[in-house]
Each structure stands twice: as structure tokens, then as C-alpha cells.
Amino acid sequence: MTTRRLLSPLGVRLAVAFVAVAVAAVAVLAGLTLSSAGDQVSELVTSTHRADAHATSDAAAQAYEQAGGWDDADLSSAAAVAARSQAELTVVDVDGATLAAPASEAAEMMARMHGVEILDVDRDEPVAHDIVLDDGRVVGAVELRFPTSHLPAPEREIRHALVRNAWIGVALAVVSAFAVAVVVARLVSRPIEALTAAATQLAGGRRDVRVGLGDAPGELGALSVAFDRMAESVEEEDRLRRQLVADVAHEVRTPLSILQGTTEALVDGVAEPTPETLASLHEEVLRLGRLVGDLEILAAADAAGLRLDRRPMDLAEQVATVLAGAEATADAADVRLVRALAPAPLDADPGRIRQLTTALLANALAYTPAGGTITVRTTQTTDAAVLEVTDTGPGIDPDDLPHVFERFYRGRRTRAVAGSGIGLAVAQELAAAHGGRITAENQHPSGASFRVELPAS
């Protein structure tokens, strides 16, 4: 049993690309955030150090005022403020002389009382602040030296929280991007896989294959619909080709059977080469010739849209030329041709227009009985040049009317009439090649009418 893969190789590449883009975007954002936050934390640390120096100087000033000078001043409170920030404290007077600092034991005891530890680490340059009394006199300064590259606990927690959140964000982005990438890559790759498989099957001879993914996103859905339409066209063309071969074989079989049977009878001496026998053979040969001629015209009509030699012309003039050539045939059949030719200018291929007219006129002559009439009319409408051929024959059976332009179609009223069944199909192909259309209808009380509308110039 074949296991269906979650993603094709293309889907895997798309998913990896989506994840890489998402991770890169989140990494850049996290980097920028950490960089900006680091600058802000550094500014906060600097501000905190200044505030600690200010608080230490206030404590030293208070000790100075209580003692009335530096000699008996108790600087333990100033040392405690400095110890909270793990800073080393130095107090100098206005002359810059270093005053007696608190004993190290006392400083450590004050630090322990505030829950901090005096660190034996490298320290930055001192942060100084003047000791200012209430009356505005400056009596000295405090200098605090903070540990190098060491953050106070609150700032350290902020930085750790930022780094932790950045890593969590990256991890969540990877997971989310992977989930979304799998879904999107599947949506994109599934129609492509189906199109590839369908194209392979179509190339292998399966004409009924369809993709059926018109609901695929965007252009992929449109491509799927276009492929299905193409496959339908290929299937229809293949069906018509097989039908054409079968119809031609059927049409050729009858005259060939007559020719074979009659010639074998002549060779065996069973039949005599009488004028009637030879005339029958000649009629079958003519029938085959007409079939081959019709097939040639049909093949030319199929390609007419690619080989039209369009030029300005008058439809009435081309129809008149065809009617002039058909006079003798009509007279021999005792059929009267009635002309009602009004000028109808258009841009068309004169040779193809004559072929179209000949096909319609031949069809009318085949079904119009002796003593009947064929009326050929050309007119001009607002946007079309119109050709109408009307006969007084038996008309078209209502059941046959929708099929009269199909190749090799022979209706119940037409099976007794000699012909290949291609003429009207040729006329329709030629009309369509010019961008026009042809219709058929019955006349009252009898007869059929064919109307061709071609785009006017």
C-alpha cells in the first residue's frame, strides 16, 4: 500500500523557506529589542548609580551636621547606603584629603544587615557627588566605585527577563512558523502535484484525466481549471478524430464493396461489361471522388482560421460568381435559381466564401425536386453581411435539425440522397473561421433555409 506523504519535495523546500524567513525576522526583531533594551538598562544603571551617590552624600552631610565637622562624624549610615549598591565608599573633604573611612568590619556588618554582599571584584571609575549642607555649603564629596560589568539585582532581573523572553519568542516563532509553513506548503504543493500527475497521465494516453482543483488558492486554481478545459478539448478532439475515421471508413465501404463485387463478376465472366454495368462502376468512382473532395475541403476548412486571406470584398459579387457556375447543373436538374443579391461589403477570404456558397448551393440542389426553386439572397444589416439559401425541397426532419451541421450526419429524409454528409459541416467551419455563424430552419409549407451571418466590414 502506498503511503501518502505529508509534503512533497517542493512542499518541504517551501516549508523550510517559510520557517527560515520567520526565524530570521524574529531573530532580527529580538536582536534589535535586546540592543535597545540593553541601552535603556545601561542608562537606568547610570541613573541608579547617580542616585546612590546622591543618597550617600546626603547621609554624609547629615553626619557632618550632627557632629559639627568631620572629626567626630559617624559615616556608618553613608557606608550602609553605599553597601546596598555593593559600592566602595571614599569620603574626601573640600581640600581633597581622604577622611577616615569606616572600618571594613563595620561596613560588612551594615551590608549584611541590608542583605547584600561586598564583592571583591574589579570596579569602575568612581562616581562622585558633592556633600552639600542645608545652608548650601560644600564640605566635601563622596566617591562610589561600583563593580565592573555588574548590574544591580533589579536591573539584572530585567535583562535576564528580556533575554529569556527573546528566546521563548524565537522558539514559539519556530513552532508557529513550522505549523503554518506545513499548511501553506501543502496548499501550494497539492495542486502542483495533482497537475504534474494529471499531465503525466494525459501524455500517457489517458484522455479522461482531470485535476478537479478549481478551489485551489489564486492562480493555482485558475491553472487547474485551464488544465481541465484543455484535457476536455483534447478528449473531444480525440473522440472526433476516431469518429471521423469510422465515418470515412463507413462511407468508403459501400462504393468499394460495389466496385469489388462488380469487377470480380466481370473478371469471372459472371457479368457482361454492358454500358449499364460500366455506368454503375463509373458512378461509384465519382462517388469516391466526391468523398475525397469533400474531405479535402473539410481539412482546409479546419485550418481556414489560420490561412484566411482576408480582403475587402462584396458578398453579392462572390455569390453571383458561384451561381453563374451552377446554372448548367440547375438547368439539368430542372431547378430554377432565383437571385436577390444586394451589396454586402465585408472583409473575408473570397475563395473561402465561394466554397461556403458552393456547399450550401450543392446541398439545396441535392434536395430540391425537379420543378423546384432555389432562392439565393444577400443583404446587409447593421453589423453583418447575410447570405440566405432557401429551397423548396422536403425540408429537414425536426429530429434531424439540431444535427444537420455534424460531420457525416445523414437524416432520415436524406439517406436516399447521394452525398458524403460533409458539405454542411464544411459550411459551418468556414463561417466560424470568418467569425460568423450559420443556422438552419424549415420553411412553410415546405423547404429549408440556411442563413449565414458574417461580420460586416
Coordinates of C-alpha atoms in Angstrom, one line a residue:
M1 CA 0.0 0.0 0.0
T2 CA 1.4 3.4 -1.0
T3 CA 1.9 5.8 1.9
R4 CA 0.7 9.3 1.2
R5 CA 3.5 11.8 2.1
L6 CA 2.6 14.8 4.2
L7 CA 4.7 17.1 2.0
S8 CA 6.3 16.6 -1.4
P9 CA 10.0 17.7 -2.0
L10 CA 8.6 21.0 -3.3
G11 CA 6.5 21.3 -0.1
V12 CA 9.5 20.6 2.1
R13 CA 11.5 23.3 0.4
L14 CA 8.6 25.7 0.7
A15 CA 8.2 24.9 4.4
V16 CA 11.9 25.3 5.1
A17 CA 11.9 28.6 3.3
F18 CA 8.9 29.8 5.3
V19 CA 10.5 28.7 8.6
A20 CA 13.8 30.3 7.7
V21 CA 12.2 33.6 6.8
A22 CA 10.1 33.6 10.0
V23 CA 13.1 32.7 12.2
A24 CA 15.3 35.4 10.6
A25 CA 12.6 38.0 11.1
V26 CA 12.1 37.1 14.7
A27 CA 15.9 36.9 15.3
V28 CA 16.3 40.4 13.8
L29 CA 13.5 41.7 15.9
A30 CA 14.8 40.0 19.1
G31 CA 18.3 41.4 18.4
L32 CA 17.0 44.9 17.9
T33 CA 14.9 44.6 21.1
L34 CA 17.8 43.3 23.2
S35 CA 20.1 46.0 21.9
S36 CA 17.6 48.8 22.6
A37 CA 16.7 47.3 26.0
G38 CA 20.5 47.0 26.8
D39 CA 21.0 50.7 26.1
Q40 CA 18.0 51.5 28.3
V41 CA 19.2 49.3 31.1
S42 CA 22.6 50.9 30.9
E43 CA 21.0 54.3 31.2
L44 CA 19.0 53.0 34.1
V45 CA 22.1 51.7 35.8
T46 CA 23.9 55.0 35.4
S47 CA 20.9 56.9 36.8
T48 CA 20.8 54.4 39.7
H49 CA 24.5 54.9 40.5
R50 CA 24.0 58.7 40.5
A51 CA 21.0 58.3 42.8
D52 CA 23.1 56.1 45.1
A53 CA 25.9 58.7 45.2
H54 CA 23.4 61.4 45.9
A55 CA 21.8 59.4 48.8
T56 CA 25.3 58.6 50.1
S57 CA 26.3 62.3 50.1
D58 CA 23.1 63.2 51.9
A59 CA 23.9 60.7 54.6
A60 CA 27.4 62.0 54.9
A61 CA 26.1 65.6 55.1
Q62 CA 23.7 64.6 57.9
A63 CA 26.6 63.0 59.8
Y64 CA 28.7 66.1 59.3
E65 CA 26.0 68.4 60.7
Q66 CA 25.3 66.2 63.7
A67 CA 29.0 66.1 64.6
G68 CA 29.7 69.7 63.7
G69 CA 32.5 68.7 61.5
W70 CA 34.4 65.7 60.1
D71 CA 36.4 64.9 63.2
D72 CA 33.6 63.2 65.2
A73 CA 31.3 62.4 62.2
D74 CA 29.8 58.9 62.1
L75 CA 29.8 57.8 58.5
S76 CA 28.3 54.4 59.1
S77 CA 25.0 55.4 57.6
A78 CA 26.7 56.6 54.4
A79 CA 28.6 53.3 54.3
A80 CA 25.4 51.4 54.6
V81 CA 23.8 53.3 51.7
A82 CA 26.9 52.5 49.6
A83 CA 26.9 48.9 50.7
R84 CA 23.4 48.4 49.4
S85 CA 24.8 49.0 45.9
Q86 CA 27.9 46.9 46.6
A87 CA 30.0 50.0 46.1
E88 CA 33.2 51.0 47.8
L89 CA 32.9 54.4 49.5
T90 CA 35.5 57.1 49.8
V91 CA 34.8 60.4 51.5
V92 CA 37.0 63.4 50.9
D93 CA 36.9 67.0 52.3
V94 CA 36.9 70.2 50.4
D95 CA 40.7 70.1 50.2
G96 CA 40.6 66.6 48.6
A97 CA 42.0 64.9 51.6
T98 CA 40.7 61.4 52.2
L99 CA 38.8 61.2 55.5
A100 CA 39.0 58.3 57.8
A101 CA 36.7 55.7 56.3
P102 CA 34.5 53.4 58.4
A103 CA 36.1 50.2 59.5
S104 CA 35.8 47.3 57.0
E105 CA 34.1 45.2 59.7
A106 CA 31.5 47.8 60.3
A107 CA 30.9 48.2 56.5
E108 CA 30.5 44.4 56.1
M109 CA 28.1 44.3 59.1
M110 CA 26.0 47.1 57.6
A111 CA 26.0 45.3 54.2
R112 CA 24.8 42.0 55.9
M113 CA 22.1 43.9 57.7
H114 CA 20.8 45.0 54.3
G115 CA 21.1 41.6 52.8
V116 CA 23.9 42.3 50.4
E117 CA 27.4 41.0 49.9
I118 CA 30.5 43.1 49.5
L119 CA 32.1 41.7 46.3
D120 CA 35.8 41.5 45.8
V121 CA 35.8 42.3 42.0
D122 CA 37.1 44.9 39.6
R123 CA 35.4 48.2 39.9
D124 CA 34.6 51.1 37.5
E125 CA 35.8 54.7 37.8
P126 CA 34.3 56.4 40.9
V127 CA 31.0 58.2 40.7
A128 CA 31.4 61.4 42.7
H129 CA 28.9 63.7 44.3
D130 CA 29.4 66.8 46.4
I131 CA 28.4 66.8 50.1
V132 CA 26.2 69.9 50.5
L133 CA 24.8 71.1 53.8
D134 CA 21.4 72.6 54.3
D135 CA 22.9 76.1 54.1
G136 CA 24.4 75.4 50.7
R137 CA 28.0 74.9 51.8
V138 CA 30.0 72.2 50.1
V139 CA 32.1 70.4 52.8
G140 CA 33.4 67.5 50.7
A141 CA 32.5 64.8 48.3
V142 CA 31.7 61.1 48.2
E143 CA 33.2 58.7 45.7
L144 CA 31.5 55.4 45.0
R145 CA 33.2 52.7 42.9
F146 CA 30.7 50.1 41.6
P147 CA 31.6 46.6 40.4
T148 CA 32.7 46.5 36.7
S149 CA 30.1 44.8 34.4
H150 CA 27.9 44.1 37.4
L151 CA 24.2 45.1 37.4
P152 CA 22.1 45.7 40.5
A153 CA 19.6 42.9 41.2
P154 CA 16.5 44.7 39.7
E155 CA 18.4 45.6 36.5
R156 CA 19.9 42.2 36.3
E157 CA 16.4 40.6 36.5
I158 CA 15.1 42.9 33.8
R159 CA 18.0 41.9 31.4
H160 CA 17.5 38.2 32.2
A161 CA 13.8 38.5 31.6
L162 CA 14.4 40.2 28.3
V163 CA 16.8 37.6 27.1
R164 CA 14.5 34.8 28.4
N165 CA 11.5 36.3 26.6
A166 CA 13.5 36.7 23.4
W167 CA 14.5 33.0 23.4
I168 CA 10.9 32.0 24.2
G169 CA 9.7 34.2 21.3
V170 CA 12.2 32.6 18.9
A171 CA 11.1 29.1 20.0
L172 CA 7.4 30.0 19.6
A173 CA 8.1 31.6 16.2
V174 CA 9.9 28.4 15.0
V175 CA 7.0 26.2 16.1
S176 CA 4.3 28.5 14.7
A177 CA 6.2 29.1 11.5
F178 CA 6.6 25.4 11.0
A179 CA 2.9 24.7 11.6
V180 CA 1.8 27.5 9.3
A181 CA 4.5 26.6 6.7
V182 CA 3.3 22.9 6.6
V183 CA -0.3 24.1 5.9
V184 CA 0.6 26.7 3.4
A185 CA 3.2 24.5 1.6
R186 CA 0.6 21.7 1.5
L187 CA -2.0 24.1 -0.1
V188 CA 0.5 25.3 -2.7
S189 CA 2.2 21.9 -3.5
R190 CA -1.0 19.8 -3.6
P191 CA -2.4 21.4 -6.8
I192 CA 1.1 21.3 -8.4
E193 CA 1.4 17.6 -7.5
A194 CA -2.0 16.9 -9.0
L195 CA -1.3 18.9 -12.1
T196 CA 2.0 17.0 -12.6
A197 CA 0.4 13.6 -12.2
A198 CA -2.5 14.6 -14.5
A199 CA -0.2 15.9 -17.2
T200 CA 1.8 12.7 -17.0
Q201 CA -1.3 10.6 -17.3
L202 CA -2.6 12.7 -20.2
A203 CA 0.7 12.3 -22.0
G204 CA 0.4 8.6 -21.4
G205 CA -2.9 8.4 -23.3
R206 CA -5.5 8.9 -20.6
R207 CA -7.8 11.5 -22.1
D208 CA -10.3 11.3 -19.2
V209 CA -7.9 12.5 -16.5
R210 CA -9.0 15.7 -14.7
V211 CA -7.4 17.7 -11.8
G212 CA -10.6 19.0 -10.2
L213 CA -9.0 21.5 -8.0
G214 CA -10.8 24.7 -9.0
D215 CA -10.9 25.7 -5.4
A216 CA -7.1 25.8 -5.1
P217 CA -5.8 29.2 -4.0
G218 CA -5.3 32.0 -6.5
E219 CA -3.6 31.3 -9.8
L220 CA -3.2 27.6 -9.0
G221 CA -7.0 27.2 -9.1
A222 CA -7.2 29.0 -12.4
L223 CA -4.4 26.8 -13.7
S224 CA -6.2 23.7 -12.6
V225 CA -9.4 24.9 -14.3
A226 CA -7.5 25.7 -17.5
F227 CA -5.8 22.3 -17.5
D228 CA -9.2 20.5 -17.1
R229 CA -10.6 22.5 -20.0
M230 CA -7.6 21.6 -22.1
A231 CA -8.0 18.0 -21.2
E232 CA -11.7 18.1 -22.2
S233 CA -10.7 19.7 -25.5
V234 CA -8.1 17.0 -26.1
E235 CA -10.6 14.3 -25.3
E236 CA -13.2 15.8 -27.5
E237 CA -10.7 16.2 -30.4
D238 CA -9.7 12.6 -29.9
R239 CA -13.3 11.5 -30.0
L240 CA -14.0 13.5 -33.2
R241 CA -10.8 12.0 -34.8
R242 CA -12.0 8.5 -34.0
Q243 CA -15.5 9.3 -35.2
L244 CA -14.1 10.8 -38.4
V245 CA -12.1 7.7 -39.2
A246 CA -15.1 5.5 -38.5
D247 CA -17.4 7.7 -40.6
V248 CA -15.0 7.8 -43.5
A249 CA -14.5 4.0 -43.4
H250 CA -18.3 3.6 -43.4
E251 CA -18.8 6.0 -46.3
V252 CA -16.0 4.4 -48.4
R253 CA -17.0 0.8 -47.6
T254 CA -20.2 0.9 -49.8
P255 CA -18.7 2.1 -53.1
L256 CA -15.7 -0.1 -52.6
S257 CA -17.9 -3.1 -52.0
I258 CA -19.9 -2.4 -55.2
L259 CA -16.7 -1.9 -57.2
Q260 CA -15.1 -5.0 -55.8
G261 CA -18.2 -7.2 -56.4
T262 CA -18.9 -5.9 -59.9
T263 CA -15.2 -6.1 -61.1
E264 CA -14.9 -9.7 -59.7
A265 CA -18.1 -10.6 -61.6
L266 CA -16.6 -9.1 -64.8
V267 CA -13.3 -10.9 -64.3
D268 CA -15.0 -14.3 -63.6
G269 CA -17.3 -13.8 -66.6
V270 CA -20.4 -13.9 -64.5
A271 CA -21.4 -10.4 -65.7
E272 CA -21.1 -8.8 -69.0
P273 CA -19.4 -5.3 -69.4
T274 CA -22.6 -3.7 -70.6
P275 CA -23.0 0.1 -70.7
E276 CA -25.3 -0.1 -67.7
T277 CA -22.6 -2.0 -65.6
L278 CA -19.8 0.3 -66.7
A279 CA -22.0 3.3 -65.9
S280 CA -22.7 1.9 -62.4
L281 CA -18.9 1.5 -61.8
H282 CA -18.3 5.0 -63.1
E283 CA -21.0 6.4 -60.7
E284 CA -19.3 4.7 -57.7
V285 CA -15.9 6.1 -58.8
L286 CA -17.4 9.5 -59.0
R287 CA -18.9 9.0 -55.5
L288 CA -15.5 8.2 -54.1
G289 CA -14.1 11.2 -55.9
R290 CA -16.7 13.4 -54.3
L291 CA -16.0 12.0 -50.9
V292 CA -12.3 12.7 -51.3
G293 CA -13.0 16.2 -52.5
D294 CA -15.3 16.8 -49.5
L295 CA -12.6 15.5 -47.1
E296 CA -10.0 17.9 -48.7
I297 CA -12.4 20.8 -48.3
L298 CA -13.1 19.8 -44.7
A299 CA -9.4 19.6 -43.9
A300 CA -8.9 23.0 -45.5
A301 CA -11.8 24.4 -43.5
D302 CA -10.4 23.1 -40.2
A303 CA -7.3 25.2 -40.9
A304 CA -9.1 28.1 -42.5
G305 CA -8.8 30.3 -39.4
L306 CA -5.0 30.1 -39.8
R307 CA -4.9 30.6 -43.6
L308 CA -7.6 33.2 -44.4
D309 CA -6.5 35.7 -46.9
R310 CA -8.9 38.5 -45.8
R311 CA -9.5 41.4 -48.1
P312 CA -12.4 43.9 -48.7
M313 CA -15.0 42.3 -50.9
D314 CA -18.7 42.3 -51.8
L315 CA -20.5 39.2 -50.7
A316 CA -23.0 39.6 -53.6
E317 CA -20.3 39.5 -56.2
Q318 CA -18.8 36.2 -54.9
V319 CA -22.2 34.6 -54.6
A320 CA -23.0 35.7 -58.2
T321 CA -19.8 34.0 -59.4
V322 CA -20.9 30.7 -57.8
L323 CA -24.4 30.9 -59.2
A324 CA -23.1 31.5 -62.7
G325 CA -21.1 28.3 -62.5
A326 CA -24.1 26.3 -61.1
E327 CA -26.5 27.4 -63.9
A328 CA -25.8 24.3 -66.0
T329 CA -26.3 21.9 -63.1
A330 CA -29.5 23.6 -62.1
D331 CA -30.9 23.5 -65.6
A332 CA -30.0 19.8 -65.9
A333 CA -31.9 19.1 -62.7
D334 CA -34.9 21.3 -63.8
V335 CA -34.4 23.6 -60.8
R336 CA -34.8 27.4 -61.1
L337 CA -32.3 29.7 -59.4
V338 CA -33.7 33.0 -58.1
R339 CA -31.2 35.8 -57.3
A340 CA -31.8 38.6 -54.9
L341 CA -28.3 39.9 -54.4
A342 CA -27.9 43.3 -52.6
P343 CA -24.4 44.7 -52.0
A344 CA -23.0 43.4 -48.7
P345 CA -19.4 44.5 -48.1
L346 CA -17.2 42.6 -45.7
D347 CA -13.5 41.6 -45.0
A348 CA -13.2 38.0 -45.9
D349 CA -11.3 35.4 -48.0
P350 CA -13.0 35.4 -51.4
G351 CA -12.0 31.8 -52.1
R352 CA -13.4 30.5 -48.8
I353 CA -16.6 32.5 -49.3
R354 CA -17.1 30.8 -52.7
Q355 CA -16.5 27.4 -51.0
L356 CA -19.1 28.2 -48.4
T357 CA -21.6 29.3 -51.0
T358 CA -20.9 26.2 -53.2
A359 CA -21.5 23.9 -50.2
L360 CA -24.9 25.5 -49.4
L361 CA -25.9 25.6 -53.1
A362 CA -24.9 21.9 -53.6
N363 CA -27.0 20.9 -50.6
A364 CA -30.0 22.8 -51.9
L365 CA -29.6 21.2 -55.4
A366 CA -29.4 17.7 -53.9
Y367 CA -32.7 18.1 -52.1
T368 CA -34.8 20.3 -54.4
P369 CA -37.0 18.2 -56.7
A370 CA -37.4 18.9 -60.4
G371 CA -39.5 21.9 -61.0
G372 CA -38.5 23.4 -57.6
T373 CA -36.9 26.7 -56.9
I374 CA -33.7 27.8 -55.0
T375 CA -33.6 31.4 -53.9
V376 CA -30.2 32.9 -53.0
R377 CA -30.3 36.3 -51.2
T378 CA -27.6 38.6 -49.9
T379 CA -28.4 41.5 -47.6
Q380 CA -26.7 44.0 -45.3
T381 CA -27.6 44.5 -41.6
T382 CA -26.1 46.9 -39.1
D383 CA -23.2 44.7 -38.2
A384 CA -23.3 41.7 -40.6
A385 CA -23.3 40.6 -44.2
V386 CA -26.0 38.0 -44.7
L387 CA -26.3 35.1 -47.1
E388 CA -29.6 33.1 -47.3
V389 CA -30.1 30.0 -49.4
T390 CA -33.7 28.7 -49.4
D391 CA -35.1 25.7 -51.3
T392 CA -38.5 24.1 -52.0
G393 CA -37.4 20.6 -51.0
P394 CA -38.9 18.3 -48.4
G395 CA -37.3 20.3 -45.5
I396 CA -35.5 19.0 -42.5
D397 CA -37.0 16.5 -40.1
P398 CA -37.4 18.2 -36.7
D399 CA -35.4 15.4 -35.0
D400 CA -32.5 16.0 -37.5
L401 CA -32.5 19.8 -37.3
P402 CA -30.0 20.0 -34.3
H403 CA -27.6 17.7 -36.1
V404 CA -27.5 19.0 -39.7
F405 CA -24.1 20.6 -39.3
E406 CA -22.4 17.5 -37.8
R407 CA -19.9 15.6 -40.0
F408 CA -21.3 12.7 -41.9
Y409 CA -24.7 13.1 -40.3
R410 CA -27.4 11.6 -42.6
G411 CA -31.0 12.3 -41.5
R412 CA -34.0 10.0 -42.3
R413 CA -35.1 12.2 -45.2
T414 CA -31.5 12.4 -46.7
R415 CA -30.4 8.8 -46.6
A416 CA -31.7 8.2 -50.1
V417 CA -29.7 11.2 -51.5
A418 CA -26.2 10.7 -52.7
G419 CA -23.6 12.6 -50.7
S420 CA -21.0 12.3 -48.1
G421 CA -22.7 14.3 -45.3
I422 CA -19.8 16.7 -45.1
G423 CA -21.0 19.7 -47.1
L424 CA -22.9 21.5 -44.3
A425 CA -20.1 20.7 -41.8
V426 CA -17.7 22.4 -44.3
A427 CA -20.0 25.4 -44.5
Q428 CA -20.1 25.8 -40.7
E429 CA -16.3 25.5 -40.4
L430 CA -15.8 28.2 -43.0
A431 CA -18.4 30.5 -41.4
A432 CA -16.8 30.1 -37.9
A433 CA -13.3 30.7 -39.4
H434 CA -14.6 34.2 -40.5
G435 CA -16.1 34.9 -37.1
G436 CA -19.6 34.3 -38.3
R437 CA -22.3 31.7 -37.7
I438 CA -24.8 29.6 -39.7
T439 CA -28.3 28.5 -38.9
A440 CA -30.9 26.3 -40.5
E441 CA -34.7 26.2 -40.3
N442 CA -37.7 24.8 -42.1
Q443 CA -39.9 26.9 -44.4
H444 CA -43.7 26.9 -44.8
P445 CA -45.2 24.9 -46.4
S446 CA -42.0 23.0 -47.4
G447 CA -38.3 23.5 -47.9
A448 CA -35.3 24.5 -45.8
S449 CA -33.5 27.8 -45.3
F450 CA -29.8 28.3 -44.4
R451 CA -28.7 31.7 -43.1
V452 CA -25.1 32.8 -42.8
E453 CA -24.1 35.9 -40.9
L454 CA -20.6 37.2 -41.4
P455 CA -19.1 40.3 -39.6
A456 CA -19.5 43.3 -41.9
S457 CA -16.5 45.5 -42.8

